[in-house]
Every structure is written in C-alpha cells, then in structure tokens.
Short mmCIF file of C-alpha atoms in Angstrom, two decimals:
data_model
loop_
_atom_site.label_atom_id
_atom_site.label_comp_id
_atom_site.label_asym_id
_atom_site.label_seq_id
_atom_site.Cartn_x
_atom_site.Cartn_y
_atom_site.Cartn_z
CA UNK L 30 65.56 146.98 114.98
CA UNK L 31 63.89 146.12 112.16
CA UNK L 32 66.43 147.46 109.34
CA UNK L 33 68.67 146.13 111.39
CA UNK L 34 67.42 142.49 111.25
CA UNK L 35 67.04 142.73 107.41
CA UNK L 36 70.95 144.10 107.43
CA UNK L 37 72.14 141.02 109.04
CA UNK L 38 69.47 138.86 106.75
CA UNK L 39 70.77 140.18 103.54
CA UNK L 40 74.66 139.77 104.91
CA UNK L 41 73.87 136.17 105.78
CA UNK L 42 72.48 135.58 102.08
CA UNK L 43 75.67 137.10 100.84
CA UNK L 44 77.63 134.84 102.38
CA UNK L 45 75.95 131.89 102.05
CA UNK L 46 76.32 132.82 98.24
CA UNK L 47 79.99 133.45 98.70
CA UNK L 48 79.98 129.98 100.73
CA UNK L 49 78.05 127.86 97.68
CA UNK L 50 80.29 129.46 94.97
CA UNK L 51 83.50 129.05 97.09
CA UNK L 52 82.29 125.24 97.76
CA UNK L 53 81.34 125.04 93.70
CA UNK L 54 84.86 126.27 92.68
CA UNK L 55 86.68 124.08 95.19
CA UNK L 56 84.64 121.02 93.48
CA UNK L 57 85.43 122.37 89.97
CA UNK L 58 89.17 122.16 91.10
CA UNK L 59 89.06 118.40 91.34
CA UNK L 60 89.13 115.89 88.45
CA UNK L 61 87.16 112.53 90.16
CA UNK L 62 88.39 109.35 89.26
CA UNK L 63 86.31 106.19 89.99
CA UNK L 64 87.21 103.02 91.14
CA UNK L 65 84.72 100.15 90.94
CA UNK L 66 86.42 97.28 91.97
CA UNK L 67 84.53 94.59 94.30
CA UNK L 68 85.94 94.86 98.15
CA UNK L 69 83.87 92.24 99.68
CA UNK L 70 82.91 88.69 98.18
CA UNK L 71 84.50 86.01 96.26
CA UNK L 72 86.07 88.67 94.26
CA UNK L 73 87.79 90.75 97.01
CA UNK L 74 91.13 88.16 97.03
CA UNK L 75 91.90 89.83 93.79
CA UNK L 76 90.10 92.97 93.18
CA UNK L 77 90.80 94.57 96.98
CA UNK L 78 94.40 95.22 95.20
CA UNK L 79 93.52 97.17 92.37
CA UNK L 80 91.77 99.64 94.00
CA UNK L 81 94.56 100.02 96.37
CA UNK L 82 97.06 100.08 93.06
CA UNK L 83 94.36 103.20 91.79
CA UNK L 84 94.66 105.16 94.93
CA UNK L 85 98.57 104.34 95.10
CA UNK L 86 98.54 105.78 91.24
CA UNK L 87 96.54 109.28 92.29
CA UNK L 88 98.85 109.81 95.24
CA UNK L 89 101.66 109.96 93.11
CA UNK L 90 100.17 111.96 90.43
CA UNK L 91 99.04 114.67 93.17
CA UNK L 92 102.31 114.26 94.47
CA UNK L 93 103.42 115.73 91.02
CA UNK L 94 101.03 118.59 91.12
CA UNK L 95 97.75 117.34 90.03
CA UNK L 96 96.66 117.05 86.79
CA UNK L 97 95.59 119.84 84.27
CA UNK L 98 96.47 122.10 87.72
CA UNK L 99 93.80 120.41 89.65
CA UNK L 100 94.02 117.46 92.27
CA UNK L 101 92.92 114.08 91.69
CA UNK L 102 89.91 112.62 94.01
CA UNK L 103 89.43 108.86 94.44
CA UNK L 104 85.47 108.49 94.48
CA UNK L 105 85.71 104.55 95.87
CA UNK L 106 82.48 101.74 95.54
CA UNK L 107 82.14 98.58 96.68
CA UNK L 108 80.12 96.38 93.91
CA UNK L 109 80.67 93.47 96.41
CA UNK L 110 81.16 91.16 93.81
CA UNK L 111 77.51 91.26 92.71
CA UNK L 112 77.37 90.92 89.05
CA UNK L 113 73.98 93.80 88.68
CA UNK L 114 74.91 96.06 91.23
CA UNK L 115 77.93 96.75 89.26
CA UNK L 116 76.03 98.45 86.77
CA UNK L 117 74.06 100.20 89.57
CA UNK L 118 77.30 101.63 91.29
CA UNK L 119 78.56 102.38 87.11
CA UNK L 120 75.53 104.50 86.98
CA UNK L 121 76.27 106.08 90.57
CA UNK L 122 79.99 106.81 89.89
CA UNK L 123 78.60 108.42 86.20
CA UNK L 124 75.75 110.56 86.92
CA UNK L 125 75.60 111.24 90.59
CA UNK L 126 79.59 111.56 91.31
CA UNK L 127 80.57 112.97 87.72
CA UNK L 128 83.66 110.91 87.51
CA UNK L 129 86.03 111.67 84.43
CA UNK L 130 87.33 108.34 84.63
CA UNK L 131 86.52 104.90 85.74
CA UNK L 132 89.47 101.90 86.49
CA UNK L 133 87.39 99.00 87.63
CA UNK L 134 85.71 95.07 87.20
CA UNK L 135 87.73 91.85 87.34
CA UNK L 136 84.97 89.52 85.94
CA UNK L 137 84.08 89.28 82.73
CA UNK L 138 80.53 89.62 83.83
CA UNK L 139 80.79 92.58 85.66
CA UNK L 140 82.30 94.60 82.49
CA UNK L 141 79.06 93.32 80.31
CA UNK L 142 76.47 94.28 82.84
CA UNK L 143 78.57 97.99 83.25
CA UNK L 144 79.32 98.20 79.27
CA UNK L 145 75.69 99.37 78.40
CA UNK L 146 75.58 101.95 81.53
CA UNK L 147 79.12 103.69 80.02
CA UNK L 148 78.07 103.38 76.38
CA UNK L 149 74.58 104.87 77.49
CA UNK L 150 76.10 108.05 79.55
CA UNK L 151 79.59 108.43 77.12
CA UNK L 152 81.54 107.20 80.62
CA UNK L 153 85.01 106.06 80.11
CA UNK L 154 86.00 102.82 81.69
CA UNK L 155 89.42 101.09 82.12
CA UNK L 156 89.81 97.37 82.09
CA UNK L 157 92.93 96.01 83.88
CA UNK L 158 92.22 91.95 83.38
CA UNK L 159 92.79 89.64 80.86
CA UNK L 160 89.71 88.37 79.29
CA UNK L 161 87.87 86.57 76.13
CA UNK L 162 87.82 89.17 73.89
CA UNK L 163 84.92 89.25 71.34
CA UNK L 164 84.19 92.88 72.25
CA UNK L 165 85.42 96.48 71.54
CA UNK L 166 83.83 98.88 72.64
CA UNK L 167 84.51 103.27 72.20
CA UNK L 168 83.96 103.55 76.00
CA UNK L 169 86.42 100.64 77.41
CA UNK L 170 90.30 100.15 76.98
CA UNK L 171 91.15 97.22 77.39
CA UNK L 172 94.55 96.68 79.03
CA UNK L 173 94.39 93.12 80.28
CA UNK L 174 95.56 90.39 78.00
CA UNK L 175 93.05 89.41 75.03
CA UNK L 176 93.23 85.55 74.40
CA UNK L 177 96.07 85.88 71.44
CA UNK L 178 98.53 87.58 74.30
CA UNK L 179 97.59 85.11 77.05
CA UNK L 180 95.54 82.32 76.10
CA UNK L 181 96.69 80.96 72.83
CA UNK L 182 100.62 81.64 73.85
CA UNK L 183 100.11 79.13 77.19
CA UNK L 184 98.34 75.88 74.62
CA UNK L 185 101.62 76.45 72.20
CA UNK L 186 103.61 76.49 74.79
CA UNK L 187 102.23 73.24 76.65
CA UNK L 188 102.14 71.52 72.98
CA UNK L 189 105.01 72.35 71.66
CA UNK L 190 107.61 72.76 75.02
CA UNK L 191 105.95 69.88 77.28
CA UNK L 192 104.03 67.51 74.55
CA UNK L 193 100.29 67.88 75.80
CA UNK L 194 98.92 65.78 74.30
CA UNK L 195 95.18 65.53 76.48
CA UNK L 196 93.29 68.60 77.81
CA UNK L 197 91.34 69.81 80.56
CA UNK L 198 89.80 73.11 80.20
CA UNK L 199 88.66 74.28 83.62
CA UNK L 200 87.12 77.37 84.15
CA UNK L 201 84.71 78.94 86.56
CA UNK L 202 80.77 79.17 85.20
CA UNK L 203 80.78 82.89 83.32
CA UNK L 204 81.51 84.50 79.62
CA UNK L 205 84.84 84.82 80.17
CA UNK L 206 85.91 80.77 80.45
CA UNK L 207 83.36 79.46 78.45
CA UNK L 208 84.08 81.64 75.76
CA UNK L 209 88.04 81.36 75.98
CA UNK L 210 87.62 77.45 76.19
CA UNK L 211 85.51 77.80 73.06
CA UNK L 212 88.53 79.78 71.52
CA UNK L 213 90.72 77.12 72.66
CA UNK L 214 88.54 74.14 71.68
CA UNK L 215 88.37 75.40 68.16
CA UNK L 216 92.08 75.98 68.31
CA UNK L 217 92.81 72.40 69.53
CA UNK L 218 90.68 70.91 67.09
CA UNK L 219 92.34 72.98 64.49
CA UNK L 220 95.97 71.39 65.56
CA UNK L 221 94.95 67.72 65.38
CA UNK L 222 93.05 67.78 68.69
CA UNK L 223 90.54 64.89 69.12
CA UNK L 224 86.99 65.46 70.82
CA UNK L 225 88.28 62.49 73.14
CA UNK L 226 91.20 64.57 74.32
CA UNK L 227 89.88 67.36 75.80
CA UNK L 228 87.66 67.44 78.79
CA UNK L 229 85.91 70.62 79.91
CA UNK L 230 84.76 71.67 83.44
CA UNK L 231 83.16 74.52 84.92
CA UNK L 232 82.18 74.97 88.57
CA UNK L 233 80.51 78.35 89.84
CA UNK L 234 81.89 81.31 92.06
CA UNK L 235 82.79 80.26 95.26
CA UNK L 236 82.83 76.74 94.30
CA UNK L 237 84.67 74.98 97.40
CA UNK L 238 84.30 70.77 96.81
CA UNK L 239 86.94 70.16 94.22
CA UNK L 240 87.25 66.24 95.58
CA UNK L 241 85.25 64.51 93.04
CA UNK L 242 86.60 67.21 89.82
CA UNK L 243 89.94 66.72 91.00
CA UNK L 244 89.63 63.15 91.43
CA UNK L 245 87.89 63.10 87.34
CA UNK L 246 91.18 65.22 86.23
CA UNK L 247 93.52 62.11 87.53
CA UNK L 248 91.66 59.71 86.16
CA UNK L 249 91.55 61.49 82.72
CA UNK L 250 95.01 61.99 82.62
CA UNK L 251 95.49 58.27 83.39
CA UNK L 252 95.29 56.97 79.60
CA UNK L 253 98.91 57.26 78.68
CA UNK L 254 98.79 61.02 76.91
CA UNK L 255 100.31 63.81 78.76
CA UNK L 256 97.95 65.40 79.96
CA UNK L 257 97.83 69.45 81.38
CA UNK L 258 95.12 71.26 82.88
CA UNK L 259 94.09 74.75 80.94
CA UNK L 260 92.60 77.05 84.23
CA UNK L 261 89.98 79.55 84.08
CA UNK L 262 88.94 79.35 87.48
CA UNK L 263 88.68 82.46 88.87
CA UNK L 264 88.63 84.28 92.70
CA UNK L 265 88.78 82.65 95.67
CA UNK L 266 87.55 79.33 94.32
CA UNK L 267 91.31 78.90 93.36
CA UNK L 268 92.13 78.55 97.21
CA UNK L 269 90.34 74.66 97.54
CA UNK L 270 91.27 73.91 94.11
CA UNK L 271 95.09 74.14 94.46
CA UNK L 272 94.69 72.82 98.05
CA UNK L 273 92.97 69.16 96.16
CA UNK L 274 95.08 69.09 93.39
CA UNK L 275 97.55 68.22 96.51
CA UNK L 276 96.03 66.55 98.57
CA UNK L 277 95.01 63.79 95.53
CA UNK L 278 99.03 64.21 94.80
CA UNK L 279 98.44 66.02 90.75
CA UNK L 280 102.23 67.53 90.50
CA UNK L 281 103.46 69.36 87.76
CA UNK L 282 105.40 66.61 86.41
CA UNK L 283 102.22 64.10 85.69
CA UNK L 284 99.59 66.91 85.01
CA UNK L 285 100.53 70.14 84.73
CA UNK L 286 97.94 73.23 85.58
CA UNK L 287 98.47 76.49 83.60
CA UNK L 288 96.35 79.28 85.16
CA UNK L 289 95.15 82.31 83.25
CA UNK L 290 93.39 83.98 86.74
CA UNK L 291 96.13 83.07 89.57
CA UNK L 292 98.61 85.13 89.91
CA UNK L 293 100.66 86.17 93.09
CA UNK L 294 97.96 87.55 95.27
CA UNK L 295 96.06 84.56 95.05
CA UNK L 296 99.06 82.32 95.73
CA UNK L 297 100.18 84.35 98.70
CA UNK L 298 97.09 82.87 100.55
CA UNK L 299 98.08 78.91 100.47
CA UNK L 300 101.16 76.99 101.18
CA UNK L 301 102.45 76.90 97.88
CA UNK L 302 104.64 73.68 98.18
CA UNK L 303 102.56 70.96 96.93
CA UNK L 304 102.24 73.22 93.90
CA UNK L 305 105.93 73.71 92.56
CA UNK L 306 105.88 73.90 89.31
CA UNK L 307 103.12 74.56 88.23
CA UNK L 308 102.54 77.03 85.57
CA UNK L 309 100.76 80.43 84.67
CA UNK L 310 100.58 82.68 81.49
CA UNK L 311 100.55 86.19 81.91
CA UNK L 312 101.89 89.65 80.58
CA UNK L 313 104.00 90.54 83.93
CA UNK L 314 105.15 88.47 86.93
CA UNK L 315 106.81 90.53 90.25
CA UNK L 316 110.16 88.17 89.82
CA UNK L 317 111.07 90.17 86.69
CA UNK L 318 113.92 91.86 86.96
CA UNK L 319 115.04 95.28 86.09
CA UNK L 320 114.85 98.90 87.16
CA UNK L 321 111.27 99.85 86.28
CA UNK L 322 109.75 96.71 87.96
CA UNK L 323 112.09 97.21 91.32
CA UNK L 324 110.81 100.58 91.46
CA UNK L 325 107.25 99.77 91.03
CA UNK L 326 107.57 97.28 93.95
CA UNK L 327 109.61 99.53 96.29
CA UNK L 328 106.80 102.61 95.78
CA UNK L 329 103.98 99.85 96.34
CA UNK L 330 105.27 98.27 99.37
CA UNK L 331 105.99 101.75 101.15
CA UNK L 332 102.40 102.80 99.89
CA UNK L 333 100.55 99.77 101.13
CA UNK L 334 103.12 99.46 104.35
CA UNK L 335 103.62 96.02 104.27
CA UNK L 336 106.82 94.50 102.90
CA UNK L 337 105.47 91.23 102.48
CA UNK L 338 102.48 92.43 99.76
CA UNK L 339 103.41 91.52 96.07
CA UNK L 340 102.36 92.52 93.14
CA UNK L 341 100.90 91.00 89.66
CA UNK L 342 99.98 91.73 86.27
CA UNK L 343 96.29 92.82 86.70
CA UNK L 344 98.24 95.81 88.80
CA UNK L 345 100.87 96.34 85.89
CA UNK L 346 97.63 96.54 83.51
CA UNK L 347 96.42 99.45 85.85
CA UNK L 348 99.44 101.28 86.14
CA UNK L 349 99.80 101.25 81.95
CA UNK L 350 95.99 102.62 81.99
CA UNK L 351 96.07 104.84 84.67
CA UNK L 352 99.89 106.96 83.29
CA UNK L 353 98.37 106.35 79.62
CA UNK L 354 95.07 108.34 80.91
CA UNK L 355 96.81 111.00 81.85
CA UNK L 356 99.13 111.31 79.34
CA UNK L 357 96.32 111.51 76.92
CA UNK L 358 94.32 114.10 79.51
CA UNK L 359 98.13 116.28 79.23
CA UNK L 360 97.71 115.92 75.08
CA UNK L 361 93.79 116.53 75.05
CA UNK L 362 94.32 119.15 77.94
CA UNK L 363 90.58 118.22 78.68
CA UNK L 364 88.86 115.31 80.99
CA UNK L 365 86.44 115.16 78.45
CA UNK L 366 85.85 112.20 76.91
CA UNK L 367 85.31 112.00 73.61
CA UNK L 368 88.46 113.77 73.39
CA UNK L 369 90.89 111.60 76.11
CA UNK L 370 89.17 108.36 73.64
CA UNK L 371 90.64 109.73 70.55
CA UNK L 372 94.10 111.15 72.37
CA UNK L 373 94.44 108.11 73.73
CA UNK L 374 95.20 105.82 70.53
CA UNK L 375 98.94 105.62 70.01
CA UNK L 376 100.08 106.78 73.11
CA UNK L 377 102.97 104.93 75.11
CA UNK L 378 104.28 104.36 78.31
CA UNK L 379 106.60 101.78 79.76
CA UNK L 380 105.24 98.28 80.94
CA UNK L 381 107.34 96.80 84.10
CA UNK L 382 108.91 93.67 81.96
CA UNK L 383 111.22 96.66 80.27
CA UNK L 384 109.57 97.33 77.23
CA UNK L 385 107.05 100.26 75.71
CA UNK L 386 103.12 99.70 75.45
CA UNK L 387 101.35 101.31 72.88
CA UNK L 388 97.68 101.93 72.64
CA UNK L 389 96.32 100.13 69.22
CA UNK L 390 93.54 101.51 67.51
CA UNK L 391 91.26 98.56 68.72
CA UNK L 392 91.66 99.55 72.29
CA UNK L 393 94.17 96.90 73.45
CA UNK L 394 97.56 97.07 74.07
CA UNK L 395 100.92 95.52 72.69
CA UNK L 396 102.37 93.03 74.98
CA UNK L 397 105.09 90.82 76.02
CA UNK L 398 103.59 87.30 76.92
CA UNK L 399 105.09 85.32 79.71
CA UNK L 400 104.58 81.77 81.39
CA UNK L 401 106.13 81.75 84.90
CA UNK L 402 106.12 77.84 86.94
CA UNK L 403 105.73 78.62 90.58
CA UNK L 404 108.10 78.86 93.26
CA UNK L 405 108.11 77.37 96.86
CA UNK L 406 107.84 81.54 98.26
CA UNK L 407 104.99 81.83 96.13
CA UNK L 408 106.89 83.86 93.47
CA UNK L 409 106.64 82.91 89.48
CA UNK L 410 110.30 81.60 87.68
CA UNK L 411 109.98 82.57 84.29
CA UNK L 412 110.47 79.94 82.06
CA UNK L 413 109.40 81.43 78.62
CA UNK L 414 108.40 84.51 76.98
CA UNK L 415 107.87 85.95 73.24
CA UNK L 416 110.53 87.80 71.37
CA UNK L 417 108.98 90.82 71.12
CA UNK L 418 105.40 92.45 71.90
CA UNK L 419 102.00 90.78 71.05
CA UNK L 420 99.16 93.18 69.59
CA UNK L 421 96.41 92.16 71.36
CA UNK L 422 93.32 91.51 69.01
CA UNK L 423 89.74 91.73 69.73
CA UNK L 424 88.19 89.42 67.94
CA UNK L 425 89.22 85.99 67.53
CA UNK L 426 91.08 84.53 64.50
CA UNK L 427 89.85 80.81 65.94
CA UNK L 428 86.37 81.27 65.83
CA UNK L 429 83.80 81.43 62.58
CA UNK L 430 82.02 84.38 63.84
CA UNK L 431 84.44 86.41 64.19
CA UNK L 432 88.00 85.84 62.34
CA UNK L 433 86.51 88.35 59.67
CA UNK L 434 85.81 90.97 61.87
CA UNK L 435 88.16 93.78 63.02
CA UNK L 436 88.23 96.50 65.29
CA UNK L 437 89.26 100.21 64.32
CA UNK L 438 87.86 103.39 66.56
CA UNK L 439 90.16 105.75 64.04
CA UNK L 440 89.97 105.29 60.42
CA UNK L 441 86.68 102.68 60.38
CA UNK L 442 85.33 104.45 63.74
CA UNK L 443 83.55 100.61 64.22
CA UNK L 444 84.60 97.99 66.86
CA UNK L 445 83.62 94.83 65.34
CA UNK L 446 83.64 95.57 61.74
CA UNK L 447 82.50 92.37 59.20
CA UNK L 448 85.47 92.65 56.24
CA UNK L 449 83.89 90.49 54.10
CA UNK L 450 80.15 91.68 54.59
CA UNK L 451 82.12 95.62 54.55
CA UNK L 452 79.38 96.35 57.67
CA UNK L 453 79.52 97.65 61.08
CA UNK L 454 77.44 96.06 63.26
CA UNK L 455 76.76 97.11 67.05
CA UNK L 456 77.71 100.36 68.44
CA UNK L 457 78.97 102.73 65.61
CA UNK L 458 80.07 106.21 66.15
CA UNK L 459 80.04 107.37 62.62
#
C-alpha cells in the first residue's frame, strides 16, 4: 500500500511538471502587447477608442497568423485618467505582465509621469497623440503630430487664409498647452504679433463653467481685429465649452475656434449645429476619401459593431504605430527591444490620407497636415492641407532653448543634442 501511495505520488509530481512546462511553453507562445489607455474619467471620451483601435489591430494581425509564429495577447489597464497611477500601471504592464510593447497615454502628463518607468526598465512605448514636443526619448515613438505638423500649420493658416489678426490661446491646465501656447506666443510675436493681441486661458480637467471665459473671448474679440480662438482644451471639458460658445452666439464667421484636441469622437457627443464651421488641424480626418481610409472605416465599424462609430486621427496614429511595430518585429525577427528601436527607423507604411509614413530618426513621423471646418453630421470638410508630408521635429525652431538642439537615435545616438554647445544632454545611449 505503501509503494503504492509513493507510485501515484511520484506520477502526480510528473505531471504537475509536465502541467507547469506545458503552461510555461503555452505563455512563451504569446507576444503581450499592452495597452494603457485611461477607460474611466475625463479622459475616457477619447482614450476608450484607442484601446478599442489596439485590440481591433491584434485581431487582425492574429487573423494573419500571429506574429514571429506566435499569437498576439492584449494585456488591457485602466489608468483612469489619473496622472501617477499611469506610471504605476507602466510599471505593472513592464515587470509583472512582460509586455513587448506598450500603445498608450493621451495626455501629455501621463507620457512624462510613464517616460521615466520605460526609460528605467528599457520598455517600449507608442504615442498616438499630437503633443508639444520638446522631448525625444529612445523608449517612445512618437506618432501624433509634433507642433510643426499641427500647431504651427493651423496659426499660418488662420493668418494668412482668414486675416487673424487677435488671439486667444485656450488650453486646458497641463505641459502640453502651456508649452504649445509658449511655442505659439513666441511664434506670434515673431510675425508682428503684439502682447495686446493675444489673450491666453487655461482652465483644468473637467472644467465645466465656461460662462464667464466664453463671455471674456467675445468681449476680446470685440475691438475691431479678427479675432480666432487657438484650442488646447482637452477631454471632456470640450463638451460645455462648445455648448457656451453657442449659447453666447461665437460663430465661425466673427471668431473662429481651431482645435488641436477635438476631433470626431468628441464631436459625436453634442449637437454640432451651433458649431458649423468651425475649424480643427490635424494629420487625418474620417471624410477623406480614398481606398485605404474606406477600408479602415468598413473593418472598424464591423469590429466595434456599430455603424454609427467614427473614426479620427489619434486612431490613424495607432494604426501607423501598431503595422510599423510589426513590420520592424518581421525585420528584427525579435520582440526585443533594443533591436525593434533600431529596426524601426526608416520603416514605412501607408497613412489613411493616401500617402507613405516614414519613421525619422528622431522618432516622429512624416505627415500630411490638414485643417477640416465642421459639418452639421459632425464630420470635418477639408478645407486645406500641405503639398506634401511634414517631418515632424522634436524640438522647437520657435523657442531659445531649443532651436539648436536636434534629435538623432542613429548616427548621434542623443535625443536632444545642443549643435552649437556639440553636447548631449539627458538620456544618452552612447
């Protein structure tokens, strides 16, 4: 009886071996992709949709076999639009789910508090918003707009198309607006600009009382200048603001608004009316027309099952990141990092407005820039657009600090590189 217990013992430890490697093997047959993108809060209106884009993005690629022969797993967090714990859920996705790849943030301050978590653990993260620049980092690419592809198009645009001649810079209380407005102050200044013309604003997250700001825009804009409202207001705070601008009557034709953060998903909240014409400046609207972008909408609408979802650019910026990932995983045929970072540079991929992005050595992208005046459904009429594609560039041209600094993660390995001064400052992977 005995022997026999110890038979069945020793059996049971066999298999439980058999079990833990067949479990480890299974696990080894997955590459994990992260997505840290904020599904409750005043960030949820806009971020909810890239994760959904992410998972829409591994589907298909599974659909196709996988990657490298193994399946892509979604490993999804909910940083619920709390600036800190999106470094906490970084480090979560990093070290306790070994993710190979990250697609996540919307805020500007939610990809500074995560940046130090990735650069610490050699995590690599992609950024699908358009934001201030002033950063470049080995461990981010940055596939939103930087402010030469977004911010400084939509100011020549109002000068030189409309005749602004008086400015409002509104923008939500974070790094990203304030340092954009600073880019755009300078940049204003720089044209002829006076001090006097340009009135700036910032209201927090969530902000919901717009009476009194919107009320302060009207009367500015009463002194005989045309005058046009530059918007950095980002998340659900956009919801009130549109909703004063008419009630207090502001139309497009006395003051104009140009939005850098609304895009269709915000606008498919509100009765979009009182806002006709109305303008914002981004890389990709839905209403473009041609094959790729039709596609793009007819695979996202069957994915999400609901024909009356749109799209917008922060979910073009994904869809360049997430089939330029794993074209550089195919080239590197490797997850690993350090080796995706340097496939990654000069790969390409098509963008939905019908042209090719390329990966520049700084991390960004090349892009078409668009401004698109909004439509009664809610939709974007494009009413300008470059010639060609914009390189986006890291670090300003506008602003003292950094106009002599470059970034270059292949032949100067540095991402904010002084070329006067011939240093590398900040992280340096020499």
């Amino acid at each position: 009886m005995s022997n026999w217990i110890k038979k069945i013992a020793s059996s049971a430890l066999v298999i439980t071996a058999m079990l833990g490697l067949s479990l480890s093997v299974q696990a080894g047959n997955t590459i994990k992709v992260g997505v840290l993108h904020s599904l409750s809060g005043t960030m949820a209106i806009s971020e909810t949709t890239l994760k959904d884009t992410v998972l829409m993005m591994i589907e298909e690629q599974n659909k196709k076999g996988g990657l490298l022969g193994k399946k892509l797993e979604a490993v999804v967090v909910d940083p619920a639009s709390n600036w800190p714990l999106f470094a906490e859920k970084a480090r979560e996705l990093l070290q306790k789910n070994k993710v190979d790849v990250v697609f996540g943030c919307w805020t500007s301050v939610s990809r500074k508090s995560v940046l130090p978590v990735f650069e610490e653990l050699n995590g690599l993260l992609f950024y699908p918003v358009q934001y201030e620049g002033e950063e470049s980092s080995k461990n981010v690419f940055y596939t939103g707009a930087a402010p030469n592809q977004q911010a400084i198009p939509a100011v020549d645009y109002l000068m030189n198309e409309i005749g602004v001649k008086r400015w409002v810079l509104a923008g939500t209380d974070y790094v990203y607006p304030r340092t954009t407005n600073k880019i755009l102050e300078a940049y204003l200044k720089h044209k002829g600009v006076k001090a006097k013309d340009i009135m700036i604003n910032y209201t927090p997250f969530g902000h919901s009382d717009w009476q009194s700001i919107v009320s302060d825009i009207k009367k500015f804009g009463s002194k005989g200048k045309k005058t046009a409202v530059v918007s950095t207001i980002n998340g659900d705070a956009n919801v009130p603001f549109y909703k004063e601008l008419g009630n207090q009557g502001v139309s497009a034709e006395n003051i104009p608004v140009v939005a850098f953060s609304v895009g269709e998903e915000e606008l498919s909240g509100i009765d979009t009316k009182p806002l006709v014409g109305h303008l914002a400046a981004w890389n990709y609207f839905m209403s473009v027309d041609n094959k790729e972008n039709a596609a793009f909408i007819k695979k996202w609408k069957t994915f999400i099952k609901d024909k009356n979802r749109v799209t917008n650019d922060p979910m073009e910026a994904t869809y360049i990141g997430f089939n330029m990932w794993v074209k550089a995983v195919q080239k590197a045929k490797t997850t690993d990092v350090d080796a995706v970072e340097k496939a990654m540079i000069g790969i390409k991929t098509p963008n939905l407005t019908g042209g090719m992005a390329e990966m520049l050595p700084n991390h960004h992208l090349t892009k078409p820039v668009l401004i698109g005046e909004i439509q009664e459904d809610g939709q974007f009429d494009v009413v300008w657009e470059t010639e060609g594609l914009v390189p986006g560039d890291a670090w300003s041209d506008h602003l003292p600090g950094s106009k002599d600094v470059v970034s270059d993660w292949v032949k100067l390995k540095c991402g904010n590189y002084n070329t006067k001064t011939k240093k590398c400052s900040g992280q340096n992977f020499k």
